[in-house]
PDB file of C-alpha atoms and ligand atoms in Angstrom:
ATOM      1  CA  MET A   7       6.375  22.370  -0.198  1.00  0.00           C
ATOM      2  CA  LYS A   8       4.294  19.284  -0.575  1.00  0.00           C
ATOM      3  CA  LEU A   9       6.270  16.332   1.254  1.00  0.00           C
ATOM      4  CA  VAL A  10       5.613  12.905   1.647  1.00  0.00           C
ATOM      5  CA  ILE A  11       8.925  10.967   3.622  1.00  0.00           C
ATOM      6  CA  LEU A  12       8.646   7.058   3.532  1.00  0.00           C
ATOM      7  CA  GLY A  13      11.456   4.619   5.470  1.00  0.00           C
ATOM      8  CA  PRO A  14      10.424   1.121   7.276  1.00  0.00           C
ATOM      9  CA  PRO A  15      10.078   1.660  10.783  1.00  0.00           C
ATOM     10  CA  GLY A  16      13.004   3.151  13.349  1.00  0.00           C
ATOM     11  CA  ALA A  17      14.849   4.268   9.591  1.00  0.00           C
ATOM     12  CA  GLY A  18      14.961   7.895  11.148  1.00  0.00           C
ATOM     13  CA  LYS A  19      11.698   9.455   9.646  1.00  0.00           C
ATOM     14  CA  GLY A  20      10.382  11.264  12.302  1.00  0.00           C
ATOM     15  CA  THR A  21      14.553  11.923  13.961  1.00  0.00           C
ATOM     16  CA  LEU A  22      14.452  14.063  10.472  1.00  0.00           C
ATOM     17  CA  ALA A  23      10.545  16.053  10.252  1.00  0.00           C
ATOM     18  CA  PRO A  24      12.020  18.698  12.241  1.00  0.00           C
ATOM     19  CA  VAL A  25      15.452  19.182   9.833  1.00  0.00           C
ATOM     20  CA  ILE A  26      12.883  19.355   6.482  1.00  0.00           C
ATOM     21  CA  THR A  27      10.900  21.741   8.513  1.00  0.00           C
ATOM     22  CA  GLU A  28      12.582  23.604   9.191  1.00  0.00           C
ATOM     23  CA  ILE A  29      14.630  24.519   5.788  1.00  0.00           C
ATOM     24  CA  THR A  30      10.713  24.400   4.008  1.00  0.00           C
ATOM     25  CA  GLY A  31       8.330  25.288   7.239  1.00  0.00           C
ATOM     26  CA  CYS A  32       6.376  21.830   6.025  1.00  0.00           C
ATOM     27  CA  THR A  33       3.913  21.133   9.100  1.00  0.00           C
ATOM     28  CA  HIS A  34       4.521  17.964  10.435  1.00  0.00           C
ATOM     29  CA  ILE A  35       1.718  15.039   9.807  1.00  0.00           C
ATOM     30  CA  SER A  36       3.048  12.024  11.641  1.00  0.00           C
ATOM     31  CA  THR A  37      -0.278   9.615  11.298  1.00  0.00           C
ATOM     32  CA  GLY A  38       1.597   7.168  14.173  1.00  0.00           C
ATOM     33  CA  ASP A  39       1.549  10.539  16.712  1.00  0.00           C
ATOM     34  CA  MET A  40      -1.851  11.457  15.685  1.00  0.00           C
ATOM     35  CA  PHE A  41      -2.655   7.599  16.528  1.00  0.00           C
ATOM     36  CA  ARG A  42      -0.686   7.132  20.037  1.00  0.00           C
ATOM     37  CA  LYS A  43      -2.254  11.410  20.815  1.00  0.00           C
ATOM     38  CA  ASN A  44      -5.925   9.561  20.146  1.00  0.00           C
ATOM     39  CA  ILE A  45      -4.972   5.936  21.909  1.00  0.00           C
ATOM     40  CA  LYS A  46      -3.370   8.918  24.918  1.00  0.00           C
ATOM     41  CA  ASN A  47      -6.612  10.435  24.749  1.00  0.00           C
ATOM     42  CA  GLN A  48      -8.547   7.035  24.844  1.00  0.00           C
ATOM     43  CA  THR A  49     -10.816   8.431  22.059  1.00  0.00           C
ATOM     44  CA  GLU A  50     -12.174   6.348  20.093  1.00  0.00           C
ATOM     45  CA  LEU A  51     -10.159   6.330  17.399  1.00  0.00           C
ATOM     46  CA  GLY A  52      -7.830   5.286  19.115  1.00  0.00           C
ATOM     47  CA  ARG A  53      -9.059   2.124  20.474  1.00  0.00           C
ATOM     48  CA  ARG A  54      -9.945   0.580  17.724  1.00  0.00           C
ATOM     49  CA  ALA A  55      -6.439   1.451  15.518  1.00  0.00           C
ATOM     50  CA  GLU A  56      -4.139   0.075  19.365  1.00  0.00           C
ATOM     51  CA  ALA A  57      -4.732  -2.895  19.043  1.00  0.00           C
ATOM     52  CA  TYR A  58      -3.845  -3.102  15.277  1.00  0.00           C
ATOM     53  CA  MET A  59      -0.173  -1.012  16.347  1.00  0.00           C
ATOM     54  CA  ASN A  60       0.387  -3.233  19.599  1.00  0.00           C
ATOM     55  CA  GLU A  61       0.413  -6.436  17.105  1.00  0.00           C
ATOM     56  CA  GLY A  62       2.493  -4.363  14.637  1.00  0.00           C
ATOM     57  CA  LYS A  63      -0.221  -4.327  12.256  1.00  0.00           C
ATOM     58  CA  LEU A  64      -0.948  -1.332   9.684  1.00  0.00           C
ATOM     59  CA  VAL A  65      -5.001   0.409  11.300  1.00  0.00           C
ATOM     60  CA  PRO A  66      -7.468  -0.064   8.620  1.00  0.00           C
ATOM     61  CA  ASP A  67      -6.151   1.823   4.981  1.00  0.00           C
ATOM     62  CA  SER A  68      -9.903   3.137   6.516  1.00  0.00           C
ATOM     63  CA  LEU A  69      -9.495   4.952   9.409  1.00  0.00           C
ATOM     64  CA  THR A  70      -6.020   6.475   7.682  1.00  0.00           C
ATOM     65  CA  ILE A  71      -7.717   8.166   5.274  1.00  0.00           C
ATOM     66  CA  ASP A  72     -10.530   9.928   7.019  1.00  0.00           C
ATOM     67  CA  MET A  73      -8.036  11.124   9.841  1.00  0.00           C
ATOM     68  CA  VAL A  74      -5.763  12.113   7.023  1.00  0.00           C
ATOM     69  CA  ARG A  75      -8.266  13.951   4.981  1.00  0.00           C
ATOM     70  CA  ASP A  76      -9.721  16.099   7.574  1.00  0.00           C
ATOM     71  CA  THR A  77      -6.454  16.653   8.214  1.00  0.00           C
ATOM     72  CA  LEU A  78      -5.251  17.941   5.532  1.00  0.00           C
ATOM     73  CA  VAL A  79      -8.503  19.931   4.997  1.00  0.00           C
ATOM     74  CA  ASN A  80      -8.073  22.251   8.571  1.00  0.00           C
ATOM     75  CA  GLU A  81      -4.261  22.204   7.853  1.00  0.00           C
ATOM     76  CA  GLN A  82      -4.307  25.617   6.969  1.00  0.00           C
ATOM     77  CA  ASP A  83      -1.160  25.880   5.588  1.00  0.00           C
ATOM     78  CA  TYR A  84      -2.689  23.185   2.879  1.00  0.00           C
ATOM     79  CA  ASP A  85       0.276  23.959  -0.208  1.00  0.00           C
ATOM     80  CA  ASN A  86       3.198  23.413   3.076  1.00  0.00           C
ATOM     81  CA  PHE A  87       3.656  19.500   4.893  1.00  0.00           C
ATOM     82  CA  LEU A  88       5.408  16.312   5.464  1.00  0.00           C
ATOM     83  CA  LEU A  89       3.425  13.670   6.127  1.00  0.00           C
ATOM     84  CA  ASP A  90       5.449  11.325   8.166  1.00  0.00           C
ATOM     85  CA  GLY A  91       4.199   7.274   8.200  1.00  0.00           C
ATOM     86  CA  PHE A  92       1.814   8.447   5.404  1.00  0.00           C
ATOM     87  CA  PRO A  93       0.910   6.437   2.666  1.00  0.00           C
ATOM     88  CA  ARG A  94       1.848   2.452   4.135  1.00  0.00           C
ATOM     89  CA  THR A  95      -0.825   1.263   0.778  1.00  0.00           C
ATOM     90  CA  VAL A  96      -1.052   1.792  -2.531  1.00  0.00           C
ATOM     91  CA  GLU A  97      -5.129   3.141  -1.309  1.00  0.00           C
ATOM     92  CA  GLN A  98      -4.033   5.268   1.191  1.00  0.00           C
ATOM     93  CA  ALA A  99      -0.969   6.975  -2.122  1.00  0.00           C
ATOM     94  CA  GLU A 100      -4.211   6.664  -4.479  1.00  0.00           C
ATOM     95  CA  ALA A 101      -6.365   8.193  -1.743  1.00  0.00           C
ATOM     96  CA  LEU A 102      -4.053  10.726  -1.067  1.00  0.00           C
ATOM     97  CA  ASP A 103      -3.425  12.136  -4.523  1.00  0.00           C
ATOM     98  CA  ALA A 104      -7.323  12.378  -5.073  1.00  0.00           C
ATOM     99  CA  ILE A 105      -7.504  14.880  -3.251  1.00  0.00           C
ATOM    100  CA  LEU A 106      -4.821  16.758  -3.775  1.00  0.00           C
ATOM    101  CA  ALA A 107      -6.038  16.645  -7.403  1.00  0.00           C
ATOM    102  CA  GLY A 108      -9.578  17.821  -5.810  1.00  0.00           C
ATOM    103  CA  SER A 109      -7.891  21.160  -6.258  1.00  0.00           C
ATOM    104  CA  GLY A 110      -6.020  20.634  -8.431  1.00  0.00           C
ATOM    105  CA  LYS A 111      -1.844  19.743  -6.114  1.00  0.00           C
ATOM    106  CA  GLU A 112      -0.236  16.915  -6.218  1.00  0.00           C
ATOM    107  CA  LEU A 113       2.777  16.271  -4.621  1.00  0.00           C
ATOM    108  CA  ASP A 114       6.648  17.917  -5.026  1.00  0.00           C
ATOM    109  CA  ALA A 115       8.242  14.777  -3.875  1.00  0.00           C
ATOM    110  CA  VAL A 116       8.457  11.512  -1.715  1.00  0.00           C
ATOM    111  CA  ILE A 117      12.112  11.144   0.117  1.00  0.00           C
ATOM    112  CA  CYS A 118      12.766   7.673   0.594  1.00  0.00           C
ATOM    113  CA  LEU A 119      14.810   6.190   3.929  1.00  0.00           C
ATOM    114  CA  ASP A 120      16.995   3.517   3.160  1.00  0.00           C
ATOM    115  CA  VAL A 121      18.593   1.137   5.891  1.00  0.00           C
ATOM    116  CA  ALA A 122      19.213  -2.139   6.690  1.00  0.00           C
ATOM    117  CA  ASP A 123      16.748  -4.264   8.797  1.00  0.00           C
ATOM    118  CA  ASP A 124      19.935  -4.953  11.400  1.00  0.00           C
ATOM    119  CA  VAL A 125      20.204  -1.146  11.111  1.00  0.00           C
ATOM    120  CA  ILE A 126      16.683  -0.377  12.230  1.00  0.00           C
ATOM    121  CA  ILE A 127      16.165  -3.625  14.661  1.00  0.00           C
ATOM    122  CA  LYS A 128      19.365  -2.847  16.490  1.00  0.00           C
ATOM    123  CA  ARG A 129      18.081   1.343  16.578  1.00  0.00           C
ATOM    124  CA  LEU A 130      14.409  -0.490  17.881  1.00  0.00           C
ATOM    125  CA  SER A 131      15.899  -2.186  20.431  1.00  0.00           C
ATOM    126  CA  GLY A 132      17.674   1.584  22.016  1.00  0.00           C
ATOM    127  CA  ARG A 133      14.530   4.322  21.236  1.00  0.00           C
ATOM    128  CA  LEU A 134      13.525   6.878  24.244  1.00  0.00           C
ATOM    129  CA  VAL A 135      10.946   9.107  23.310  1.00  0.00           C
ATOM    130  CA  CYS A 136       9.438  11.784  25.676  1.00  0.00           C
ATOM    131  CA  THR A 137       5.555  11.738  26.229  1.00  0.00           C
ATOM    132  CA  ASN A 138       5.844  15.391  26.707  1.00  0.00           C
ATOM    133  CA  CYS A 139       7.273  17.195  23.416  1.00  0.00           C
ATOM    134  CA  GLY A 140       7.668  14.118  21.687  1.00  0.00           C
ATOM    135  CA  ALA A 141      11.537  14.480  21.461  1.00  0.00           C
ATOM    136  CA  GLY A 142      13.664  11.274  20.276  1.00  0.00           C
ATOM    137  CA  PHE A 143      16.555   9.922  21.992  1.00  0.00           C
ATOM    138  CA  ASN A 144      18.404   6.507  21.650  1.00  0.00           C
ATOM    139  CA  SER A 145      20.248   4.798  24.567  1.00  0.00           C
ATOM    140  CA  ASN A 146      22.884   3.292  21.849  1.00  0.00           C
ATOM    141  CA  THR A 147      23.028   5.935  19.349  1.00  0.00           C
ATOM    142  CA  MET A 148      21.918   9.336  20.393  1.00  0.00           C
ATOM    143  CA  PRO A 149      21.746   8.942  24.063  1.00  0.00           C
ATOM    144  CA  PRO A 150      19.530  12.013  26.288  1.00  0.00           C
ATOM    145  CA  GLN A 151      22.522  14.349  28.953  1.00  0.00           C
ATOM    146  CA  ILE A 152      20.486  12.247  31.798  1.00  0.00           C
ATOM    147  CA  GLU A 153      19.635   9.323  31.565  1.00  0.00           C
ATOM    148  CA  GLY A 154      15.969   8.627  31.020  1.00  0.00           C
ATOM    149  CA  ILE A 155      15.683  12.408  30.718  1.00  0.00           C
ATOM    150  CA  CYS A 156      13.997  14.240  27.441  1.00  0.00           C
ATOM    151  CA  ASP A 157      17.448  16.680  27.266  1.00  0.00           C
ATOM    152  CA  ASN A 158      14.886  19.307  26.126  1.00  0.00           C
ATOM    153  CA  CYS A 159      11.674  19.399  28.600  1.00  0.00           C
ATOM    154  CA  GLY A 160      13.132  17.609  31.906  1.00  0.00           C
ATOM    155  CA  HIS A 161      10.238  14.998  31.339  1.00  0.00           C
ATOM    156  CA  GLU A 162      11.049  11.007  32.211  1.00  0.00           C
ATOM    157  CA  LEU A 163      11.818   9.105  28.991  1.00  0.00           C
ATOM    158  CA  SER A 164       9.856   5.766  27.739  1.00  0.00           C
ATOM    159  CA  VAL A 165       9.591   2.598  25.216  1.00  0.00           C
ATOM    160  CA  ARG A 166       7.252   2.823  22.631  1.00  0.00           C
ATOM    161  CA  GLU A 167       4.714   0.326  23.179  1.00  0.00           C
ATOM    162  CA  ASP A 168       5.698  -1.092  19.977  1.00  0.00           C
ATOM    163  CA  ASP A 169       9.510  -1.721  20.323  1.00  0.00           C
ATOM    164  CA  GLN A 170       8.557  -5.100  21.193  1.00  0.00           C
ATOM    165  CA  PRO A 171      11.750  -6.889  19.827  1.00  0.00           C
ATOM    166  CA  GLU A 172       8.679  -9.396  18.055  1.00  0.00           C
ATOM    167  CA  THR A 173       6.450  -5.910  17.108  1.00  0.00           C
ATOM    168  CA  VAL A 174       9.699  -4.350  15.216  1.00  0.00           C
ATOM    169  CA  ALA A 175       9.588  -7.695  13.325  1.00  0.00           C
ATOM    170  CA  LYS A 176       6.190  -7.886  12.620  1.00  0.00           C
ATOM    171  CA  ARG A 177       6.547  -4.069  11.857  1.00  0.00           C
ATOM    172  CA  LEU A 178       9.277  -4.512   9.633  1.00  0.00           C
ATOM    173  CA  LYS A 179       7.134  -7.514   7.364  1.00  0.00           C
ATOM    174  CA  THR A 180       3.891  -5.523   7.772  1.00  0.00           C
ATOM    175  CA  TYR A 181       6.778  -2.732   5.516  1.00  0.00           C
ATOM    176  CA  HIS A 182       7.756  -5.215   3.473  1.00  0.00           C
ATOM    177  CA  ASP A 183       4.601  -7.062   2.367  1.00  0.00           C
ATOM    178  CA  GLN A 184       2.502  -3.583   1.738  1.00  0.00           C
ATOM    179  CA  THR A 185       4.166  -0.136   1.930  1.00  0.00           C
ATOM    180  CA  GLU A 186       7.493  -0.785   0.172  1.00  0.00           C
ATOM    181  CA  PRO A 187       5.296  -1.127  -3.355  1.00  0.00           C
ATOM    182  CA  LEU A 188       4.857   2.749  -3.289  1.00  0.00           C
ATOM    183  CA  LEU A 189       8.553   2.872  -4.069  1.00  0.00           C
ATOM    184  CA  GLY A 190       7.405   1.876  -7.435  1.00  0.00           C
ATOM    185  CA  TYR A 191       3.852   3.104  -7.574  1.00  0.00           C
ATOM    186  CA  TYR A 192       6.341   6.622  -6.818  1.00  0.00           C
ATOM    187  CA  GLN A 193       8.575   6.217  -9.260  1.00  0.00           C
ATOM    188  CA  ARG A 194       6.564   5.405 -11.793  1.00  0.00           C
ATOM    189  CA  GLN A 195       5.795   9.200 -10.826  1.00  0.00           C
ATOM    190  CA  ASN A 196       9.316  10.181 -10.770  1.00  0.00           C
ATOM    191  CA  LYS A 197       8.963  11.965  -7.450  1.00  0.00           C
ATOM    192  CA  VAL A 198      11.273   9.488  -5.027  1.00  0.00           C
ATOM    193  CA  VAL A 199      13.938  10.782  -3.636  1.00  0.00           C
ATOM    194  CA  GLN A 200      16.475   7.934  -2.101  1.00  0.00           C
ATOM    195  CA  LEU A 201      18.695   8.468   0.352  1.00  0.00           C
ATOM    196  CA  ASP A 202      20.828   6.056   2.657  1.00  0.00           C
ATOM    197  CA  GLY A 203      19.523   6.084   6.393  1.00  0.00           C
ATOM    198  CA  SER A 204      21.959   4.096   7.464  1.00  0.00           C
ATOM    199  CA  GLY A 205      24.579   6.510   8.339  1.00  0.00           C
ATOM    200  CA  THR A 206      24.351   9.171  11.250  1.00  0.00           C
ATOM    201  CA  ALA A 207      21.640  11.588  11.827  1.00  0.00           C
ATOM    202  CA  GLU A 208      23.593  14.036  10.898  1.00  0.00           C
ATOM    203  CA  GLU A 209      25.204  12.337   7.693  1.00  0.00           C
ATOM    204  CA  THR A 210      21.328  11.977   6.766  1.00  0.00           C
ATOM    205  CA  ASP A 211      20.559  15.697   8.025  1.00  0.00           C
ATOM    206  CA  GLU A 212      23.343  17.036   5.644  1.00  0.00           C
ATOM    207  CA  ALA A 213      22.179  14.457   2.681  1.00  0.00           C
ATOM    208  CA  VAL A 214      18.156  15.666   3.183  1.00  0.00           C
ATOM    209  CA  LYS A 215      19.484  19.216   3.239  1.00  0.00           C
ATOM    210  CA  GLU A 216      21.288  19.360   0.080  1.00  0.00           C
ATOM    211  CA  VAL A 217      18.287  18.130  -2.235  1.00  0.00           C
ATOM    212  CA  LEU A 218      16.627  20.716  -0.066  1.00  0.00           C
ATOM    213  CA  LYS A 219      17.673  23.377  -1.180  1.00  0.00           C
ATOM    214  CA  LYS A 220      18.797  22.217  -4.685  1.00  0.00           C
ATOM    215  CA  MET A 221      14.956  21.801  -5.100  1.00  0.00           C
ATOM    216  CA  ILE A 222      13.533  25.344  -3.084  1.00  0.00           C
ATOM    217  CA  ASN A 223      15.949  26.592  -5.887  1.00  0.00           C
ATOM    218  CA  GLY A 224      14.483  25.486  -8.654  1.00  0.00           C
ATOM    219  CA  ASP A 225      17.951  22.923  -9.858  1.00  0.00           C
ATOM    220  CA  GLU A 226      17.478  20.281 -10.898  1.00  0.00           C
ATOM    221  CA  VAL A 227      17.157  17.016  -8.741  1.00  0.00           C
ATOM    222  CA  ASP A 228      18.346  14.090  -9.905  1.00  0.00           C
ATOM    223  CA  LEU A 229      16.365  11.781  -8.568  1.00  0.00           C
ATOM    224  CA  ASN A 230      18.663   8.668  -7.913  1.00  0.00           C
ATOM    225  CA  ASP A 231      21.975  10.409  -7.227  1.00  0.00           C
ATOM    226  CA  PHE A 232      21.446  10.548  -3.547  1.00  0.00           C
ATOM    227  CA  VAL A 233      21.696   7.066  -2.717  1.00  0.00           C
TER     228      VAL A 233
HETATM  229  P1  AP5 B   8       4.569   5.345  13.502  1.00  0.00           P
HETATM  230  O1  AP5 B   8       5.021   5.786  14.429  1.00  0.00           O
HETATM  231  O2  AP5 B   8       4.996   5.602  11.811  1.00  0.00           O
HETATM  232  O3  AP5 B   8       6.262   4.156  13.280  1.00  0.00           O
HETATM  233  P2  AP5 B   8       7.388   3.390  11.673  1.00  0.00           P
HETATM  234  O4  AP5 B   8       7.125   3.452  10.916  1.00  0.00           O
HETATM  235  O5  AP5 B   8       7.313   2.397  12.757  1.00  0.00           O
HETATM  236  O6  AP5 B   8       8.586   4.411  12.362  1.00  0.00           O
HETATM  237  P3  AP5 B   8       8.357   4.674  13.609  1.00  0.00           P
HETATM  238  O7  AP5 B   8       7.468   5.872  14.046  1.00  0.00           O
HETATM  239  O8  AP5 B   8       9.332   3.752  14.649  1.00  0.00           O
HETATM  240  O9  AP5 B   8      10.339   4.876  13.011  1.00  0.00           O
HETATM  241  P4  AP5 B   8      11.324   6.408  12.276  1.00  0.00           P
HETATM  242  O10 AP5 B   8      11.766   6.351  11.478  1.00  0.00           O
HETATM  243  O11 AP5 B   8      10.178   7.884  12.436  1.00  0.00           O
HETATM  244  O12 AP5 B   8      12.798   6.452  13.463  1.00  0.00           O
HETATM  245  P5  AP5 B   8      12.801   7.529  13.892  1.00  0.00           P
HETATM  246  O13 AP5 B   8      12.630   9.079  13.502  1.00  0.00           O
HETATM  247  O14 AP5 B   8      12.134   6.769  15.846  1.00  0.00           O
HETATM  248  O15 AP5 B   8       4.213   4.248  13.186  1.00  0.00           O
HETATM  249  C1  AP5 B   8       3.789   3.419  14.154  1.00  0.00           C
HETATM  250  C2  AP5 B   8       2.989   2.711  13.697  1.00  0.00           C
HETATM  251  O16 AP5 B   8       1.551   3.590  13.770  1.00  0.00           O
HETATM  252  C3  AP5 B   8       2.192   1.126  12.587  1.00  0.00           C
HETATM  253  O17 AP5 B   8       2.595   0.184  13.225  1.00  0.00           O
HETATM  254  C4  AP5 B   8       0.913   1.142  12.610  1.00  0.00           C
HETATM  255  O18 AP5 B   8       0.600   0.327  13.485  1.00  0.00           O
HETATM  256  C5  AP5 B   8      -0.329   2.716  12.880  1.00  0.00           C
HETATM  257  N1  AP5 B   8       0.662   3.146  11.259  1.00  0.00           N
HETATM  258  C6  AP5 B   8       0.842   5.168  11.491  1.00  0.00           C
HETATM  259  N2  AP5 B   8       0.448   5.963  10.061  1.00  0.00           N
HETATM  260  C7  AP5 B   8      -0.610   4.556   9.152  1.00  0.00           C
HETATM  261  C8  AP5 B   8      -0.429   4.413   8.647  1.00  0.00           C
HETATM  262  N3  AP5 B   8      -0.235   5.562   7.224  1.00  0.00           N
HETATM  263  N4  AP5 B   8      -1.711   3.156   7.441  1.00  0.00           N
HETATM  264  C9  AP5 B   8      -2.274   2.276   8.730  1.00  0.00           C
HETATM  265  N5  AP5 B   8      -2.047   2.706   9.994  1.00  0.00           N
HETATM  266  C10 AP5 B   8      -0.301   3.772  10.173  1.00  0.00           C
HETATM  267  O19 AP5 B   8      14.316   6.537  14.787  1.00  0.00           O
HETATM  268  C11 AP5 B   8      14.425   5.558  15.087  1.00  0.00           C
HETATM  269  C12 AP5 B   8      15.655   4.790  16.280  1.00  0.00           C
HETATM  270  O20 AP5 B   8      17.085   5.798  15.456  1.00  0.00           O
HETATM  271  C13 AP5 B   8      15.421   6.373  17.708  1.00  0.00           C
HETATM  272  O21 AP5 B   8      15.127   5.994  18.642  1.00  0.00           O
HETATM  273  C14 AP5 B   8      16.524   6.965  16.545  1.00  0.00           C
HETATM  274  O22 AP5 B   8      16.663   7.844  17.996  1.00  0.00           O
HETATM  275  C15 AP5 B   8      17.280   7.147  16.061  1.00  0.00           C
HETATM  276  N6  AP5 B   8      18.156   7.569  15.031  1.00  0.00           N
HETATM  277  C16 AP5 B   8      17.606   8.469  13.733  1.00  0.00           C
HETATM  278  N7  AP5 B   8      17.884   8.331  12.913  1.00  0.00           N
HETATM  279  C17 AP5 B   8      19.568   7.190  13.143  1.00  0.00           C
HETATM  280  C18 AP5 B   8      20.768   7.080  13.139  1.00  0.00           C
HETATM  281  N8  AP5 B   8      21.283   8.141  11.894  1.00  0.00           N
HETATM  282  N9  AP5 B   8      21.528   7.068  13.586  1.00  0.00           N
HETATM  283  C19 AP5 B   8      20.702   6.583  14.565  1.00  0.00           C
HETATM  284  N10 AP5 B   8      19.912   6.596  15.127  1.00  0.00           N
HETATM  285  C20 AP5 B   8      19.264   6.717  14.538  1.00  0.00           C
HETATM  286 MG1   MG B   9       8.232   8.163  13.536  1.00  0.00          MG
END
């Protein structure tokens, strides 16, 4: 399957991704994770992206589109991916359509997580991440078993640089201004599956599993039926 997961910062895209990849076998491609890896490895791309990310702004389309194009073209399983955090502008969405159309392909669905700003602000105030294995936790909603330590690998957990409250406010504004218009873009292509992401992680997991099972079985999915 060729899927996109779309939603505001902190909506739960990264949390839901392993559920989707487990069911579909898709490769998870997160542009945010790719930029953070480049920052950690002190690459030229990381150096250029970091200032934008810490300001809550989008990394310029030219850098982002080139990075995703290279990844998709080099990705062996080019037919089976979940894009998380890309596209984020109409220009990026048009570029993705063109990249896929170049080999006669198109997206199967765009899973949109719907979560209100006040819920997101609360969630992101408690997010903890493991920079070693990538696992995510939340001191408010999904605490690790031992405070400050990753359940998976035992590494120390940290707070993401862009989760400071003033940066979260900027990221939300960037989302509403630049990324929300993509909903209309994909609705016009009849590809949007809207999910309420404001419940517990388990509730969101169940909703997405139901949608994916229907898609895998070739059953009709009423694309607006899951709000
Ligand atoms: P990116 O890393 O993509 O960040 P984001 O979109 O802001 O989203 P997050 O990763 O913050 O949230 P999420 O939806 O994954 O939520 P999570 O599952 O962690 O991008 C970072 C930056 O990189 C951007 O700001 C931009 O600068 C740049 N960038 C990236 N892609 C770009 C692009 N295409 N173009 C230009 N620039 C780009 O969950 C959040 C927290 O809530 C966690 O603690 C989790 O445990 C908890 N949680 C999750 N679900 C639930 C639930 N249902 N109930 C309770 N708690 C929950
Ligand atoms: Mg994420």
